[in-house]
CSV table of C-alpha atoms in Angstrom, one decimal:
chain,number,residue,atom,x,y,z
A,1,MET,CA,-19.8,25.9,30.5
A,2,SER,CA,-18.7,22.8,30.0
A,3,VAL,CA,-17.2,20.0,32.2
A,4,SER,CA,-14.3,17.3,30.8
A,5,THR,CA,-14.4,13.7,32.0
A,6,SER,CA,-11.8,11.1,31.7
A,7,HIS,CA,-11.1,9.4,28.2
A,8,GLY,CA,-10.9,13.0,26.5
A,9,MET,CA,-14.9,13.6,26.4
A,10,ARG,CA,-16.3,16.9,26.8
A,11,ILE,CA,-20.0,17.2,28.1
A,12,TYR,CA,-21.9,20.7,27.6
A,13,LYS,CA,-24.3,21.8,29.6
A,14,ASN,CA,-26.8,21.1,26.1
A,15,LYS,CA,-26.5,17.6,26.8
A,16,MET,CA,-23.9,17.5,24.0
A,17,ALA,CA,-20.5,16.1,24.0
A,18,ILE,CA,-17.2,15.9,21.9
A,19,ASP,CA,-14.9,12.8,22.4
A,20,LEU,CA,-11.4,13.7,21.3
A,21,GLU,CA,-10.3,10.3,21.3
A,22,ALA,CA,-12.7,8.4,19.1
A,23,ARG,CA,-11.2,6.1,16.2
A,24,PRO,CA,-11.4,6.9,12.4
A,25,GLN,CA,-14.1,4.7,11.0
A,26,ASN,CA,-12.9,2.1,8.4
A,27,ASN,CA,-12.9,4.3,5.6
A,28,HIS,CA,-10.6,4.0,1.9
A,29,TYR,CA,-10.1,7.7,1.9
A,30,ALA,CA,-9.3,8.2,5.3
A,31,SER,CA,-6.1,5.7,5.4
A,32,LEU,CA,-4.6,7.9,3.0
A,33,VAL,CA,-3.6,10.9,5.8
A,34,ARG,CA,-1.2,10.3,7.7
A,35,ASN,CA,-1.6,11.1,11.4
A,36,LEU,CA,-4.9,11.8,11.6
A,37,LYS,CA,-7.0,12.3,15.0
A,38,VAL,CA,-11.3,12.3,14.9
A,39,ALA,CA,-13.5,14.2,17.9
A,40,VAL,CA,-16.6,13.0,17.7
A,41,VAL,CA,-19.5,15.2,18.2
A,42,SER,CA,-22.6,13.8,20.1
A,43,ASN,CA,-25.3,15.8,17.8
A,44,PHE,CA,-24.7,19.0,15.5
A,45,THR,CA,-27.9,20.8,13.5
A,46,LEU,CA,-26.8,21.9,10.3
A,47,GLU,CA,-28.0,25.5,8.8
A,48,SER,CA,-30.4,23.2,7.3
A,49,GLY,CA,-31.9,22.3,10.3
A,50,CYS,CA,-31.2,18.3,9.7
A,51,GLN,CA,-29.9,17.1,12.8
A,52,LEU,CA,-26.9,14.6,12.8
A,53,SER,CA,-25.3,12.5,15.8
A,54,GLN,CA,-22.4,11.0,16.3
A,55,VAL,CA,-20.8,13.5,13.5
A,56,PRO,CA,-16.6,12.9,13.3
A,57,VAL,CA,-14.7,15.8,13.2
A,58,ALA,CA,-11.0,14.6,11.7
A,59,TYR,CA,-8.1,16.4,11.7
A,60,SER,CA,-4.4,16.8,11.8
A,61,THR,CA,-2.3,19.2,14.6
A,62,TRP,CA,2.1,20.7,14.7
A,63,GLY,CA,2.6,21.5,17.3
A,64,ALA,CA,0.9,22.8,20.8
A,65,LEU,CA,-0.5,24.9,23.0
A,66,ASN,CA,1.3,28.0,24.5
A,67,GLU,CA,-0.1,28.5,28.5
A,68,ASP,CA,-3.2,31.0,27.2
A,69,ALA,CA,-4.0,28.8,24.5
A,70,SER,CA,-4.2,32.1,21.9
A,71,ASN,CA,-0.7,30.6,19.5
A,72,VAL,CA,-3.4,28.8,17.0
A,73,LEU,CA,-3.2,28.6,13.4
A,74,VAL,CA,-6.5,27.2,11.7
A,75,VAL,CA,-5.7,26.3,7.9
A,76,CYS,CA,-8.2,25.4,5.5
A,77,HIS,CA,-7.6,23.1,2.8
A,78,ALA,CA,-9.2,23.4,-0.9
A,79,LEU,CA,-11.6,21.7,-2.5
A,80,THR,CA,-9.8,18.1,-2.7
A,81,GLY,CA,-7.2,18.9,0.0
A,82,SER,CA,-6.9,16.9,3.0
A,83,SER,CA,-5.9,18.2,6.9
A,84,ASP,CA,-2.0,16.3,5.7
A,85,ILE,CA,-0.8,20.2,5.2
A,86,GLN,CA,2.5,18.8,5.1
A,87,ASP,CA,1.8,16.9,2.0
A,88,TRP,CA,0.2,19.8,0.2
A,89,TRP,CA,1.9,23.0,1.5
A,90,PRO,CA,5.3,21.0,2.8
A,91,SER,CA,7.5,24.0,2.3
A,92,LEU,CA,5.4,25.9,4.5
A,93,LEU,CA,5.3,24.1,7.5
A,94,GLY,CA,8.1,23.1,9.6
A,95,PRO,CA,10.5,25.5,11.5
A,96,LYS,CA,11.3,28.6,10.7
A,97,LYS,CA,8.8,28.6,8.2
A,98,ALA,CA,5.1,30.4,7.8
A,99,LEU,CA,3.5,27.1,9.2
A,100,ASP,CA,5.8,27.1,12.6
A,101,PRO,CA,5.1,24.3,14.7
A,102,THR,CA,8.0,25.4,17.5
A,103,ARG,CA,6.2,29.1,17.9
A,104,PHE,CA,2.2,28.1,17.1
A,105,PHE,CA,0.0,25.0,17.2
A,106,ILE,CA,-1.2,24.3,13.8
A,107,ILE,CA,-4.4,22.4,13.1
A,108,CYS,CA,-6.3,21.8,9.8
A,109,PHE,CA,-9.7,20.3,9.7
A,110,ASN,CA,-11.5,18.0,7.2
A,111,LEU,CA,-14.2,19.4,5.8
A,112,LEU,CA,-17.6,18.3,6.2
A,113,GLY,CA,-18.4,16.5,3.1
A,114,SER,CA,-15.1,15.4,2.7
A,115,PRO,CA,-13.9,11.7,2.4
A,116,TYR,CA,-11.1,11.9,4.4
A,117,GLY,CA,-12.6,11.2,8.1
A,118,SER,CA,-15.2,14.1,8.6
A,119,ALA,CA,-19.1,13.3,8.2
A,120,SER,CA,-19.8,12.7,4.5
A,121,PRO,CA,-21.2,10.8,2.3
A,122,LEU,CA,-18.7,7.9,3.0
A,123,THR,CA,-19.9,8.2,7.0
A,124,LEU,CA,-21.8,5.5,8.1
A,125,ASP,CA,-25.3,6.7,9.4
A,126,PRO,CA,-26.1,5.6,13.3
A,127,LEU,CA,-29.8,4.8,12.4
A,128,THR,CA,-29.4,2.3,9.2
A,129,GLY,CA,-25.3,1.4,9.7
A,130,ASP,CA,-24.8,1.9,5.7
A,131,PRO,CA,-23.2,4.7,4.3
A,132,TYR,CA,-24.7,8.2,3.8
A,133,GLY,CA,-24.0,7.8,-0.1
A,134,PRO,CA,-26.2,10.6,-2.0
A,135,THR,CA,-28.6,10.7,1.1
A,136,PHE,CA,-26.3,12.9,3.6
A,137,PRO,CA,-27.7,16.1,4.0
A,138,GLU,CA,-26.2,19.3,2.4
A,139,THR,CA,-23.6,21.1,4.4
A,140,THR,CA,-21.8,25.0,4.4
A,141,LEU,CA,-18.9,26.4,5.4
A,142,ARG,CA,-20.9,28.4,8.2
A,143,ASP,CA,-21.6,24.4,9.7
A,144,ASP,CA,-17.9,24.0,9.0
A,145,VAL,CA,-17.0,26.8,11.3
A,146,LYS,CA,-19.3,26.2,13.7
A,147,ILE,CA,-18.0,22.6,14.1
A,148,GLN,CA,-14.9,23.2,14.3
A,149,LYS,CA,-14.9,25.5,16.6
A,150,LEU,CA,-16.8,23.2,19.3
A,151,VAL,CA,-13.4,21.0,18.6
A,152,LEU,CA,-11.4,23.8,19.3
A,153,ASP,CA,-13.1,24.8,22.6
A,154,ALA,CA,-12.5,21.3,23.7
A,155,LEU,CA,-9.2,21.4,23.3
A,156,GLY,CA,-8.9,24.7,25.2
A,157,VAL,CA,-8.1,27.0,22.7
A,158,ARG,CA,-9.1,30.8,23.7
A,159,GLN,CA,-8.3,32.2,20.6
A,160,VAL,CA,-7.1,32.2,16.9
A,161,ALA,CA,-4.1,33.6,16.0
A,162,ALA,CA,-4.8,33.3,12.2
A,163,VAL,CA,-7.0,31.3,10.0
A,164,VAL,CA,-5.4,30.7,6.6
A,165,GLY,CA,-6.4,29.1,3.7
A,166,GLY,CA,-7.0,29.2,-0.2
A,167,SER,CA,-9.4,28.8,-3.2
A,168,MET,CA,-12.5,27.4,-1.0
A,169,GLY,CA,-9.8,27.0,2.0
A,170,GLY,CA,-9.9,30.9,1.4
A,171,GLN,CA,-14.1,31.1,1.3
A,172,LEU,CA,-14.3,29.1,4.8
A,173,THR,CA,-11.6,31.7,6.3
A,174,LEU,CA,-13.6,34.7,5.2
A,175,GLU,CA,-16.7,32.9,7.2
A,176,TRP,CA,-14.3,32.2,10.5
A,177,PRO,CA,-14.4,36.2,12.0
A,178,LEU,CA,-17.9,36.4,10.6
A,179,CYS,CA,-19.2,33.6,12.5
A,180,THR,CA,-17.7,33.3,15.8
A,181,PRO,CA,-17.3,36.1,18.6
A,182,PRO,CA,-15.2,39.7,17.5
A,183,GLY,CA,-11.7,39.1,18.4
A,184,TYR,CA,-11.5,35.4,18.7
A,185,VAL,CA,-10.0,35.2,15.2
A,186,LYS,CA,-6.9,38.0,15.4
A,187,THR,CA,-6.2,37.7,11.5
A,188,ILE,CA,-7.1,35.7,8.5
A,189,ILE,CA,-5.5,35.1,5.7
A,190,PRO,CA,-7.5,34.2,2.3
A,191,ILE,CA,-5.9,33.7,-1.0
A,192,SER,CA,-7.6,33.1,-4.4
A,193,THR,CA,-11.1,33.3,-3.4
A,194,SER,CA,-13.9,35.6,-3.7
A,195,ALA,CA,-16.9,36.8,-0.7
A,196,TYR,CA,-19.0,34.3,-2.9
A,197,GLN,CA,-19.3,32.0,-5.8
A,198,SER,CA,-19.5,33.4,-9.2
A,199,ALA,CA,-21.6,32.5,-11.9
A,200,TRP,CA,-18.4,31.5,-13.6
A,201,GLY,CA,-17.5,29.1,-10.6
A,202,ILE,CA,-21.0,27.9,-10.6
A,203,SER,CA,-20.9,26.9,-13.9
A,204,TRP,CA,-17.3,24.8,-14.0
A,205,ASN,CA,-18.8,23.1,-11.3
A,206,GLU,CA,-22.0,22.2,-12.7
A,207,SER,CA,-20.2,20.6,-15.7
A,208,LEU,CA,-18.1,18.6,-13.1
A,209,ILE,CA,-21.4,17.0,-11.2
A,210,ARG,CA,-22.7,17.0,-15.1
A,211,CYS,CA,-20.0,14.7,-16.1
A,212,ILE,CA,-19.9,12.3,-13.3
A,213,GLN,CA,-24.1,12.1,-13.2
A,214,ALA,CA,-23.4,11.3,-17.2
A,215,ASP,CA,-21.8,8.3,-16.3
A,216,ALA,CA,-23.6,5.1,-16.2
A,217,GLN,CA,-21.8,3.5,-13.5
A,218,PHE,CA,-22.9,6.8,-11.5
A,219,HIS,CA,-26.2,4.5,-10.3
A,220,GLY,CA,-27.7,8.1,-8.8
A,221,GLY,CA,-24.4,8.0,-6.2
A,222,ASN,CA,-24.9,4.4,-5.6
A,223,TYR,CA,-21.8,2.6,-5.4
A,224,GLY,CA,-19.5,1.3,-3.3
A,225,PRO,CA,-17.9,3.3,-1.3
A,226,VAL,CA,-14.5,2.6,-2.3
A,227,PRO,CA,-12.0,3.5,-5.8
A,228,GLU,CA,-13.0,0.2,-8.4
A,229,ARG,CA,-17.1,0.7,-7.8
A,230,GLN,CA,-16.3,4.6,-8.3
A,231,PRO,CA,-17.9,6.2,-11.7
A,232,ILE,CA,-14.7,6.8,-13.2
A,233,GLN,CA,-15.2,7.7,-16.3
A,234,GLY,CA,-17.4,10.4,-15.3
A,235,LEU,CA,-15.1,11.2,-11.9
A,236,GLY,CA,-12.2,11.2,-14.5
A,237,ALA,CA,-13.5,13.4,-17.0
A,238,ALA,CA,-14.4,16.0,-14.4
A,239,ARG,CA,-10.9,15.8,-13.1
A,240,MET,CA,-9.3,16.9,-16.3
A,241,ILE,CA,-11.3,19.7,-16.5
A,242,GLY,CA,-11.1,20.9,-13.5
A,243,MET,CA,-7.5,20.7,-13.5
A,244,LEU,CA,-8.0,23.1,-17.1
A,245,THR,CA,-9.0,25.7,-14.1
A,246,TYR,CA,-6.9,25.2,-12.1
A,247,ARG,CA,-3.8,26.4,-14.6
A,248,SER,CA,-3.5,28.5,-17.2
A,249,CYS,CA,-2.9,28.4,-21.0
A,250,THR,CA,0.6,30.3,-20.7
A,251,SER,CA,1.5,27.1,-18.0
A,252,PHE,CA,0.7,24.5,-20.4
A,253,GLU,CA,2.1,25.9,-23.7
A,254,ALA,CA,5.5,26.5,-21.6
A,255,ARG,CA,5.3,23.0,-19.9
A,256,PHE,CA,4.1,20.8,-22.9
A,257,GLY,CA,3.5,22.6,-26.1
A,258,ARG,CA,2.9,20.1,-29.0
A,259,ARG,CA,4.9,17.2,-27.8
A,260,ARG,CA,3.9,14.1,-28.8
A,261,VAL,CA,4.7,10.9,-26.5
A,262,ASP,CA,4.9,8.9,-29.3
A,263,SER,CA,3.5,9.1,-33.1
A,264,LYS,CA,1.5,5.4,-32.6
A,265,ILE,CA,-0.1,6.0,-29.6
A,266,SER,CA,-3.6,8.0,-29.3
A,267,THR,CA,-5.1,9.3,-26.5
A,268,ASN,CA,-8.0,6.5,-26.9
A,269,GLN,CA,-5.3,3.9,-25.2
A,270,ALA,CA,-5.2,6.2,-22.1
A,271,THR,CA,-8.6,6.0,-21.2
A,272,VAL,CA,-9.0,5.4,-17.8
A,273,SER,CA,-9.7,1.4,-17.3
A,274,ARG,CA,-12.5,0.4,-15.0
A,275,GLN,CA,-10.7,-3.3,-14.4
A,276,SER,CA,-7.2,-1.8,-13.8
A,277,LEU,CA,-6.7,1.4,-11.7
A,278,PRO,CA,-2.5,2.2,-13.2
A,279,SER,CA,-0.2,3.3,-11.0
A,280,PRO,CA,1.3,7.0,-12.0
A,281,PRO,CA,4.7,6.9,-13.8
A,282,ALA,CA,7.8,6.1,-12.3
A,283,SER,CA,9.9,9.6,-13.2
A,284,ASP,CA,8.7,12.3,-14.8
A,285,ALA,CA,7.2,13.4,-18.5
A,286,GLY,CA,9.5,11.6,-20.1
A,287,ASP,CA,7.9,8.3,-18.9
A,288,ASP,CA,4.9,8.7,-20.4
A,289,LEU,CA,5.2,6.6,-23.0
A,290,SER,CA,5.1,3.7,-21.2
A,291,GLU,CA,2.8,4.8,-18.7
A,292,ALA,CA,0.6,5.3,-22.0
A,293,VAL,CA,1.9,1.5,-23.0
A,294,GLU,CA,0.5,-0.4,-20.2
A,295,LEU,CA,-3.1,1.7,-20.2
A,296,LYS,CA,-3.0,-0.2,-23.9
A,297,LYS,CA,-2.6,-3.2,-22.2
A,298,SER,CA,-5.3,-2.7,-19.7
A,299,THR,CA,-7.6,-1.5,-22.1
A,300,GLY,CA,-7.3,-2.9,-25.8
A,301,HIS,CA,-7.9,0.0,-27.7
A,302,THR,CA,-5.9,0.7,-30.6
A,303,ALA,CA,-6.1,3.5,-33.0
A,304,ALA,CA,-3.4,5.8,-35.1
A,305,ARG,CA,-4.3,9.1,-33.2
A,306,PRO,CA,-1.2,10.7,-31.6
A,307,LEU,CA,-0.9,10.9,-27.9
A,308,TYR,CA,0.3,14.5,-26.9
A,309,THR,CA,2.1,14.9,-23.4
A,310,VAL,CA,-0.6,17.4,-22.6
A,311,GLN,CA,-3.5,14.9,-22.6
A,312,SER,CA,-1.0,12.1,-21.3
A,313,TYR,CA,-0.7,14.6,-17.8
A,314,LEU,CA,-4.7,15.0,-17.5
A,315,HIS,CA,-5.1,11.0,-18.3
A,316,TYR,CA,-2.3,11.1,-15.2
A,317,GLN,CA,-4.0,13.8,-13.1
A,318,ALA,CA,-7.3,11.5,-13.2
A,319,ASP,CA,-5.8,8.5,-12.8
A,320,LYS,CA,-3.8,9.9,-9.5
A,321,PHE,CA,-7.6,11.1,-8.2
A,322,LEU,CA,-10.1,8.4,-9.2
A,323,LYS,CA,-7.1,6.5,-6.1
A,324,ARG,CA,-7.9,9.1,-3.6
A,325,PHE,CA,-11.6,11.1,-3.8
A,326,ASP,CA,-15.3,10.0,-4.0
A,327,ALA,CA,-17.6,11.1,-6.5
A,328,ASN,CA,-20.7,11.5,-3.4
A,329,CYS,CA,-18.2,13.7,-1.8
A,330,TYR,CA,-16.5,15.5,-4.6
A,331,ILE,CA,-20.7,16.9,-5.8
A,332,HIS,CA,-21.8,17.5,-2.0
A,333,LEU,CA,-18.2,19.7,-2.1
A,334,LEU,CA,-18.8,21.4,-5.2
A,335,ARG,CA,-22.5,22.3,-4.4
A,336,LYS,CA,-21.5,23.4,-1.1
A,337,MET,CA,-19.0,25.8,-2.6
A,338,ASP,CA,-21.8,26.9,-4.7
A,339,ALA,CA,-24.0,27.9,-1.7
A,340,HIS,CA,-20.8,29.9,-0.3
A,341,ASP,CA,-22.0,34.1,-0.2
A,342,ILE,CA,-20.8,35.9,3.1
A,343,THR,CA,-24.3,38.2,2.3
A,344,ARG,CA,-26.5,35.4,2.7
A,345,ASP,CA,-28.9,35.8,5.4
A,346,ARG,CA,-26.6,38.4,7.0
A,347,THR,CA,-28.9,42.0,5.1
A,348,ASP,CA,-32.0,43.2,5.4
A,349,MET,CA,-34.4,43.0,2.3
A,350,ALA,CA,-33.8,46.4,1.3
A,351,LEU,CA,-30.1,45.1,0.4
A,352,LEU,CA,-30.5,41.8,-1.1
A,353,PRO,CA,-29.1,42.0,-4.8
A,354,THR,CA,-31.6,43.0,-7.9
A,355,GLN,CA,-28.8,42.6,-10.3
A,356,ALA,CA,-27.2,39.6,-11.7
A,357,HIS,CA,-24.0,40.1,-8.9
A,358,PRO,CA,-24.8,40.4,-5.8
A,359,ASP,CA,-25.8,44.2,-4.7
A,360,PHE,CA,-21.9,45.6,-3.4
A,361,SER,CA,-23.9,47.4,-0.7
A,362,SER,CA,-24.6,44.5,0.5
A,363,LEU,CA,-21.4,43.2,0.5
A,364,ALA,CA,-19.4,46.8,1.5
A,365,HIS,CA,-22.2,46.2,4.7
A,366,ILE,CA,-20.9,43.1,5.7
A,367,LEU,CA,-17.0,42.5,4.7
A,368,GLY,CA,-17.1,46.5,6.8
A,369,SER,CA,-18.2,45.2,9.7
A,370,CYS,CA,-15.4,42.4,10.0
A,371,THR,CA,-12.6,44.3,11.4
A,372,THR,CA,-10.3,41.8,11.5
A,373,PRO,CA,-7.0,42.6,9.7
A,374,ALA,CA,-6.4,40.5,6.6
A,375,LEU,CA,-3.7,39.3,4.4
A,376,ILE,CA,-5.4,39.3,0.5
A,377,VAL,CA,-3.1,37.4,-1.3
A,378,SER,CA,-4.2,37.3,-5.2
A,379,ILE,CA,-2.8,35.4,-8.4
A,380,ASP,CA,-2.3,37.5,-11.4
A,381,SER,CA,-2.8,34.2,-13.7
A,382,ASP,CA,-6.0,33.4,-12.0
A,383,ILE,CA,-8.7,32.6,-14.2
A,384,LEU,CA,-11.2,30.7,-11.5
A,385,PHE,CA,-10.6,33.5,-9.1
A,386,PRO,CA,-9.7,36.4,-10.9
A,387,PRO,CA,-7.8,38.8,-9.2
A,388,GLU,CA,-10.6,41.2,-9.6
A,389,GLN,CA,-12.4,39.0,-6.7
A,390,GLN,CA,-9.4,40.1,-4.0
A,391,ASP,CA,-9.6,43.4,-5.0
A,392,LEU,CA,-13.2,43.3,-3.6
A,393,LEU,CA,-12.3,42.0,-0.5
A,394,ALA,CA,-9.3,44.4,0.1
A,395,THR,CA,-11.8,47.6,-1.1
A,396,TYR,CA,-14.6,46.3,1.5
A,397,LEU,CA,-12.7,44.8,4.5
A,398,PRO,CA,-11.8,47.8,6.4
A,399,ASP,CA,-7.6,46.8,7.5
A,400,ALA,CA,-6.7,45.1,4.5
A,401,GLN,CA,-3.3,44.1,2.8
A,402,LEU,CA,-3.3,43.2,-1.0
A,403,VAL,CA,-0.7,41.5,-2.1
A,404,LYS,CA,-0.5,39.8,-5.6
A,405,LEU,CA,1.5,37.0,-6.4
A,406,GLN,CA,3.0,36.7,-9.7
A,407,SER,CA,2.9,33.3,-11.3
A,408,SER,CA,2.0,32.0,-14.7
A,409,ASP,CA,0.8,29.3,-13.2
A,410,GLY,CA,-2.9,30.2,-12.8
A,411,HIS,CA,-5.4,29.2,-9.7
A,412,ASP,CA,-2.7,26.9,-8.1
A,413,GLY,CA,-0.3,29.3,-7.9
A,414,PHE,CA,-0.4,29.6,-4.2
A,415,LEU,CA,0.1,25.6,-3.8
A,416,LEU,CA,3.7,25.9,-6.8
A,417,GLU,CA,5.2,29.0,-5.9
A,418,LEU,CA,5.9,28.1,-2.1
A,419,ALA,CA,8.5,30.3,-1.3
A,420,ALA,CA,6.7,33.1,-2.4
A,421,THR,CA,4.0,32.0,-0.4
A,422,ASP,CA,5.9,30.9,2.5
A,423,GLN,CA,7.2,34.7,2.6
A,424,MET,CA,3.8,36.4,2.1
A,425,ILE,CA,2.9,34.5,5.2
A,426,ARG,CA,5.7,34.3,7.6
A,427,SER,CA,5.8,38.4,7.1
A,428,PHE,CA,2.1,38.9,7.8
A,429,LEU,CA,2.2,36.7,11.1
A,430,GLN,CA,4.9,38.2,12.5
A,431,GLN,CA,3.4,41.7,12.1
A,432,HIS,CA,0.1,40.8,13.8
A,433,ASN,CA,2.0,38.4,16.4
A,434,PRO,CA,5.4,40.0,17.9
A,435,ALA,CA,4.8,38.0,21.1
A,436,ALA,CA,5.1,34.7,19.7
A,437,PHE,CA,7.9,35.5,17.6
A,438,ALA,CA,9.5,37.0,20.6
A,439,ALA,CA,8.9,33.9,22.8
A,440,ALA,CA,11.8,31.0,22.6
A,441,PRO,CA,10.6,28.6,20.1
A,442,SER,CA,9.3,25.5,21.8
A,443,ASP,CA,10.9,21.9,21.3
A,444,SER,CA,7.4,20.7,19.5
A,445,THR,CA,7.8,20.0,15.2
A,446,GLU,CA,5.2,17.0,15.9
A,447,GLY,CA,6.6,15.8,12.5
A,448,ALA,CA,6.9,18.9,10.5
A,449,ALA,CA,10.8,18.4,10.8
A,450,SER,CA,10.2,15.5,8.5
A,451,ALA,CA,8.5,16.9,5.1
A,452,ASP,CA,10.5,16.7,2.0
A,453,VAL,CA,9.5,19.1,-0.9
A,454,GLY,CA,10.7,16.4,-3.1
A,455,LEU,CA,7.8,13.9,-2.0
A,456,ASP,CA,4.6,13.6,-4.6
A,457,SER,CA,2.0,14.4,-3.2
A,458,ILE,CA,-1.3,12.7,-2.9
A,459,PHE,CA,-3.6,15.6,-2.0
A,460,GLY,CA,-2.1,18.7,-3.6
A,461,GLU,CA,0.3,19.4,-6.9
A,462,VAL,CA,3.9,18.9,-5.2
A,463,ASP,CA,4.6,16.1,-8.3
A,464,SER,CA,7.7,15.7,-9.6
A,465,HIS,CA,6.6,13.1,-12.3
A,466,PHE,CA,5.2,16.5,-14.4
A,467,GLN,CA,7.6,19.3,-12.8
């Protein structure tokens, strides 16, 4: 039971309050997100037992609730994404698209631990007045579902029509029907994801974390929480490695091959500078030479080894990432991803895994209990979340459709094959929400109509410089 008060405050029986009209804390990274909204939960207990107070939960919305507050689409961002769907899924958001704000109330939350406004290492600790930094407590995807549902409750939401998400967002999508009352989530669309984080995924994440921690400027996580104070070399290297797991050999060969920018410019000249984080190139890969020259000016490095365009691409991605992400937040989210396992603490001791992989009887038991209709999307060239992981989901979920997305772009295919992704999501939503599509569309688009797929993406992969 809850009681609404003035100023967007909702008070619950357990003395917890949610302020729906809070202002974002002063945070460089949160300022990158357009139309950001923040709810503050007065007190929240994490799965670990740690208690947080004055917990910000940042989110973005499009559209409006219908009369029975059941036309809600919850979209879950990937590892380094944000709540600004218009940035990283622009072709999917708008009238007559998969995420149609004239028919649905669309909401995307920033995960706990994200640098984009929710509670994270960047957040000020109410007890000290300083950012949490490396002392920010561990959070889980189940914590995210729990606190996001509190905000949905405060907004008056009665049912969620669908939860949609890819990669880490897909892991969160799988937790939604398992962490909420039966029937609250009507359908789910997990994309390029898994029921548990594999040893392969954990290994890549550990490599990324060690890159960051090896940087002398990391200082155990005690650095200034602004771009110029980050452990730039380690965080940039981690992003480069991560990009390799998100794409495929075929994709890189087709886009770059062995093309060189200029034989007189070397990869050493593209080393990220702590003094100057260069701006991205002005147009496309043909401008890599000018980018490398500017980097040479800022670093002073000279060498004879040639700079290949694929190396320039990786340095560009690192530079772009350094301007928009925090190292402690990155480590926090990677560890949260590693902890993902839908069977954790949900099975009897007799069902716990005894082999190198989770016991499939436990997996079958947990997934079999989830009767929520699901659209499972798999990408044939994905090396990070290979198709057999989605096959497993489709095998054990009682009401699941499996769709194979053909793409040479690897894991990032769902962020790049926009037309195909839009069509499959829209068809599934029409199948399971006929009333929403039969009703006359509302006039509420809340900015989605201005989405422009030609713009570069801050948080995603829509990037004209290297298409």
